[in-house]
CSV table of C-alpha atoms in Angstrom, one decimal:
chain,number,residue,atom,x,y,z
I,20,MET,CA,150.9,108.4,92.0
I,21,PRO,CA,147.6,106.9,91.1
I,22,ARG,CA,144.5,108.1,93.1
I,23,VAL,CA,142.6,105.5,95.1
I,24,ARG,CA,139.2,105.5,95.4
I,25,SER,CA,137.5,104.1,98.5
I,26,ARG,CA,134.1,102.3,97.9
I,27,PRO,CA,131.5,102.4,100.6
I,28,THR,CA,130.9,99.2,102.3
I,29,PRO,CA,127.5,97.6,102.0
I,30,LEU,CA,126.8,98.0,105.6
I,31,LEU,CA,127.3,101.7,105.0
I,32,ILE,CA,125.2,101.9,102.3
I,33,LEU,CA,122.4,100.1,104.2
I,34,ALA,CA,122.7,102.4,107.3
I,35,THR,CA,122.6,105.5,105.1
I,36,LEU,CA,119.4,104.0,103.2
I,37,SER,CA,117.7,103.2,106.9
I,38,LEU,CA,118.3,106.5,108.2
I,39,LEU,CA,117.1,108.2,104.9
I,40,LEU,CA,113.9,106.1,105.1
I,41,ALA,CA,113.3,106.7,108.6
I,42,GLY,CA,113.3,110.5,108.2
I,43,CYS,CA,110.6,110.4,105.5
I,44,GLY,CA,107.2,111.6,106.4
I,45,ASN,CA,103.9,109.7,105.7
I,46,ASP,CA,100.9,111.8,104.6
I,47,ASN,CA,98.6,109.2,106.0
I,48,GLU,CA,99.8,109.2,109.6
I,49,VAL,CA,97.4,110.1,112.2
I,50,GLY,CA,99.0,109.0,115.5
I,51,ASP,CA,102.6,108.4,116.7
I,52,VAL,CA,103.2,107.0,120.0
I,53,SER,CA,106.3,106.2,121.5
I,54,LEU,CA,107.4,103.0,123.2
I,55,GLY,CA,109.4,104.7,125.9
I,56,LEU,CA,112.2,106.9,126.5
I,57,PHE,CA,115.2,104.2,125.8
I,58,THR,CA,113.7,102.8,122.7
I,59,THR,CA,113.9,104.0,118.8
I,60,LYS,CA,110.6,102.2,118.2
I,61,ASP,CA,107.1,103.9,117.7
I,62,ILE,CA,103.7,102.9,117.0
I,63,LYS,CA,102.8,104.6,113.9
I,64,ILE,CA,99.1,104.8,112.9
I,65,GLU,CA,97.8,105.5,109.1
I,66,SER,CA,94.8,106.2,108.0
I,67,LEU,CA,94.4,104.2,104.6
I,68,THR,CA,91.1,105.2,102.5
I,69,ASP,CA,90.2,102.1,99.9
I,70,PRO,CA,90.8,103.7,96.3
I,71,LYS,CA,88.3,102.0,94.5
I,72,VAL,CA,85.6,101.8,97.4
I,73,PRO,CA,86.2,105.3,99.1
I,74,GLY,CA,83.3,104.9,101.4
I,75,VAL,CA,85.8,102.6,103.6
I,76,THR,CA,88.5,103.9,105.6
I,77,CYS,CA,91.2,101.5,107.5
I,78,HIS,CA,93.5,102.5,110.1
I,79,LEU,CA,96.6,100.4,110.4
I,80,SER,CA,98.8,100.5,113.2
I,81,ASN,CA,102.2,98.9,113.0
I,82,ILE,CA,105.7,99.4,114.9
I,83,GLU,CA,108.6,101.2,113.4
I,84,ALA,CA,112.0,101.1,114.5
I,85,ASP,CA,114.0,104.1,113.4
I,86,LEU,CA,117.3,103.0,113.7
I,87,ASP,CA,117.0,99.3,112.9
I,88,PHE,CA,117.2,97.2,109.8
I,89,ALA,CA,114.0,95.9,110.1
I,90,ASP,CA,110.9,96.9,111.7
I,91,PRO,CA,108.8,94.5,113.7
I,92,SER,CA,106.3,92.4,111.7
I,93,ASP,CA,103.1,93.1,114.3
I,94,SER,CA,100.2,95.0,112.9
I,95,SER,CA,96.8,95.9,113.8
I,96,LEU,CA,93.9,96.8,111.3
I,97,ALA,CA,90.5,98.3,111.9
I,98,CYS,CA,88.5,99.1,108.7
I,99,ARG,CA,84.8,100.8,109.0
I,100,GLN,CA,82.3,102.3,106.3
I,101,THR,CA,82.7,106.0,106.5
I,102,GLY,CA,80.7,106.8,103.3
I,103,PRO,CA,78.4,105.7,100.8
I,104,ILE,CA,79.3,101.9,99.3
I,105,THR,CA,77.4,101.5,95.7
I,106,PRO,CA,77.2,98.7,93.3
I,107,ALA,CA,79.4,100.8,90.9
I,108,MET,CA,82.2,100.5,93.4
I,109,LEU,CA,81.8,97.1,93.8
I,110,ALA,CA,81.9,96.3,90.1
I,111,ASP,CA,85.4,97.6,89.9
I,112,ILE,CA,86.9,95.4,92.4
I,113,ASP,CA,89.1,92.2,92.0
I,114,THR,CA,86.8,89.6,93.2
I,115,SER,CA,89.3,86.6,93.0
I,116,ALA,CA,90.0,84.5,96.2
I,117,SER,CA,93.1,86.4,96.9
I,118,GLY,CA,91.7,89.8,96.5
I,119,GLU,CA,93.3,92.9,95.3
I,120,LEU,CA,96.8,94.5,96.8
I,121,LEU,CA,95.8,98.1,98.3
I,122,TYR,CA,99.0,99.1,100.0
I,123,ARG,CA,102.7,98.1,100.3
I,124,ARG,CA,105.3,99.5,102.3
I,125,SER,CA,108.8,98.1,102.9
I,126,LYS,CA,109.8,97.0,106.5
I,127,SER,CA,113.6,96.0,106.1
I,128,VAL,CA,116.2,96.9,104.0
I,129,LEU,CA,115.9,93.3,102.5
I,130,PHE,CA,112.8,91.6,101.3
I,131,LYS,CA,110.3,92.3,104.4
I,132,SER,CA,107.4,94.5,103.5
I,133,LEU,CA,103.6,95.1,104.8
I,134,LYS,CA,100.8,94.4,102.7
I,135,VAL,CA,97.2,95.3,102.7
I,136,ARG,CA,94.6,93.3,100.5
I,137,ARG,CA,90.8,93.8,100.0
I,138,ILE,CA,88.8,90.4,99.6
I,139,PHE,CA,85.1,90.4,98.7
I,140,ASP,CA,83.3,87.6,100.6
I,141,ALA,CA,80.5,87.5,98.0
I,142,ASP,CA,78.2,85.0,100.0
I,143,ASN,CA,78.3,87.0,103.2
I,144,GLN,CA,78.1,90.6,101.2
I,145,THR,CA,81.4,91.6,103.1
I,146,LEU,CA,84.5,93.3,102.3
I,147,LEU,CA,87.5,91.7,104.0
I,148,TYR,CA,90.7,93.6,104.5
I,149,LEU,CA,93.7,91.8,105.3
I,150,VAL,CA,97.1,93.1,106.5
I,151,TYR,CA,100.3,91.0,106.8
I,152,SER,CA,104.0,90.7,106.8
I,153,THR,CA,105.9,89.0,103.7
I,154,LYS,CA,108.5,87.4,106.0
I,155,GLU,CA,108.2,84.9,108.6
I,156,THR,CA,109.0,86.1,112.2
I,157,ASN,CA,109.3,83.4,115.0
I,158,GLY,CA,107.6,80.6,113.2
I,159,SER,CA,104.7,82.6,111.8
I,160,PHE,CA,103.5,85.1,109.2
I,161,LYS,CA,102.3,88.1,111.1
I,162,HIS,CA,98.6,89.1,109.9
I,163,ALA,CA,95.5,90.9,111.2
I,164,LEU,CA,91.9,91.1,109.5
I,165,SER,CA,88.7,93.4,109.8
I,166,SER,CA,85.7,93.3,107.7
I,167,VAL,CA,83.2,95.7,106.6
I,168,PRO,CA,79.4,94.1,106.0
I,169,LEU,CA,77.4,95.7,103.0
I,170,TRP,CA,74.6,95.5,105.1
I,171,ASN,CA,72.5,98.8,104.8
I,172,THR,CA,74.6,100.1,102.1
I,173,GLN,CA,73.6,100.7,98.6
I,174,ALA,CA,75.8,97.7,97.3
I,175,TRP,CA,73.9,95.2,99.7
I,176,GLN,CA,72.2,92.6,97.1
I,177,ALA,CA,69.7,90.4,99.0
I,178,PRO,CA,70.5,86.5,98.6
I,179,VAL,CA,68.6,84.7,96.2
I,180,GLY,CA,65.3,83.3,97.6
I,181,GLU,CA,64.5,86.5,99.8
């Protein structure tokens, strides 16, 4: 009698992947706040250092739902100068209008991710950091913005005419 192989269902595969990913630790995590005794959702807080401008540190908070197939899209971002910012650092960054992707993490099994971009506002001598979700939720794409002015840093360039 031939041996019959059973194949795992897609739902079983997705559930297994979700549980495995939920157990993965994050080296950048600096805070973990439970949203209550009867929920599997937590607010995770991560510390992110800009790889090209290490004088900037961002703190990103977002909700993780350990047993769900998708985490909520809400997030918050605060970035501050935590060290020197030099002209050499700025010479190496992407200055296009869409900026440069610094961070990406999957927020669901299918197609949703959380991203952080750096955009340089040359006119105002400010680094902008944008966190956003790549999937529309309740009629909008969730996002948050933080800025780090270059005033009083080595990278500050006085406007023409000053």
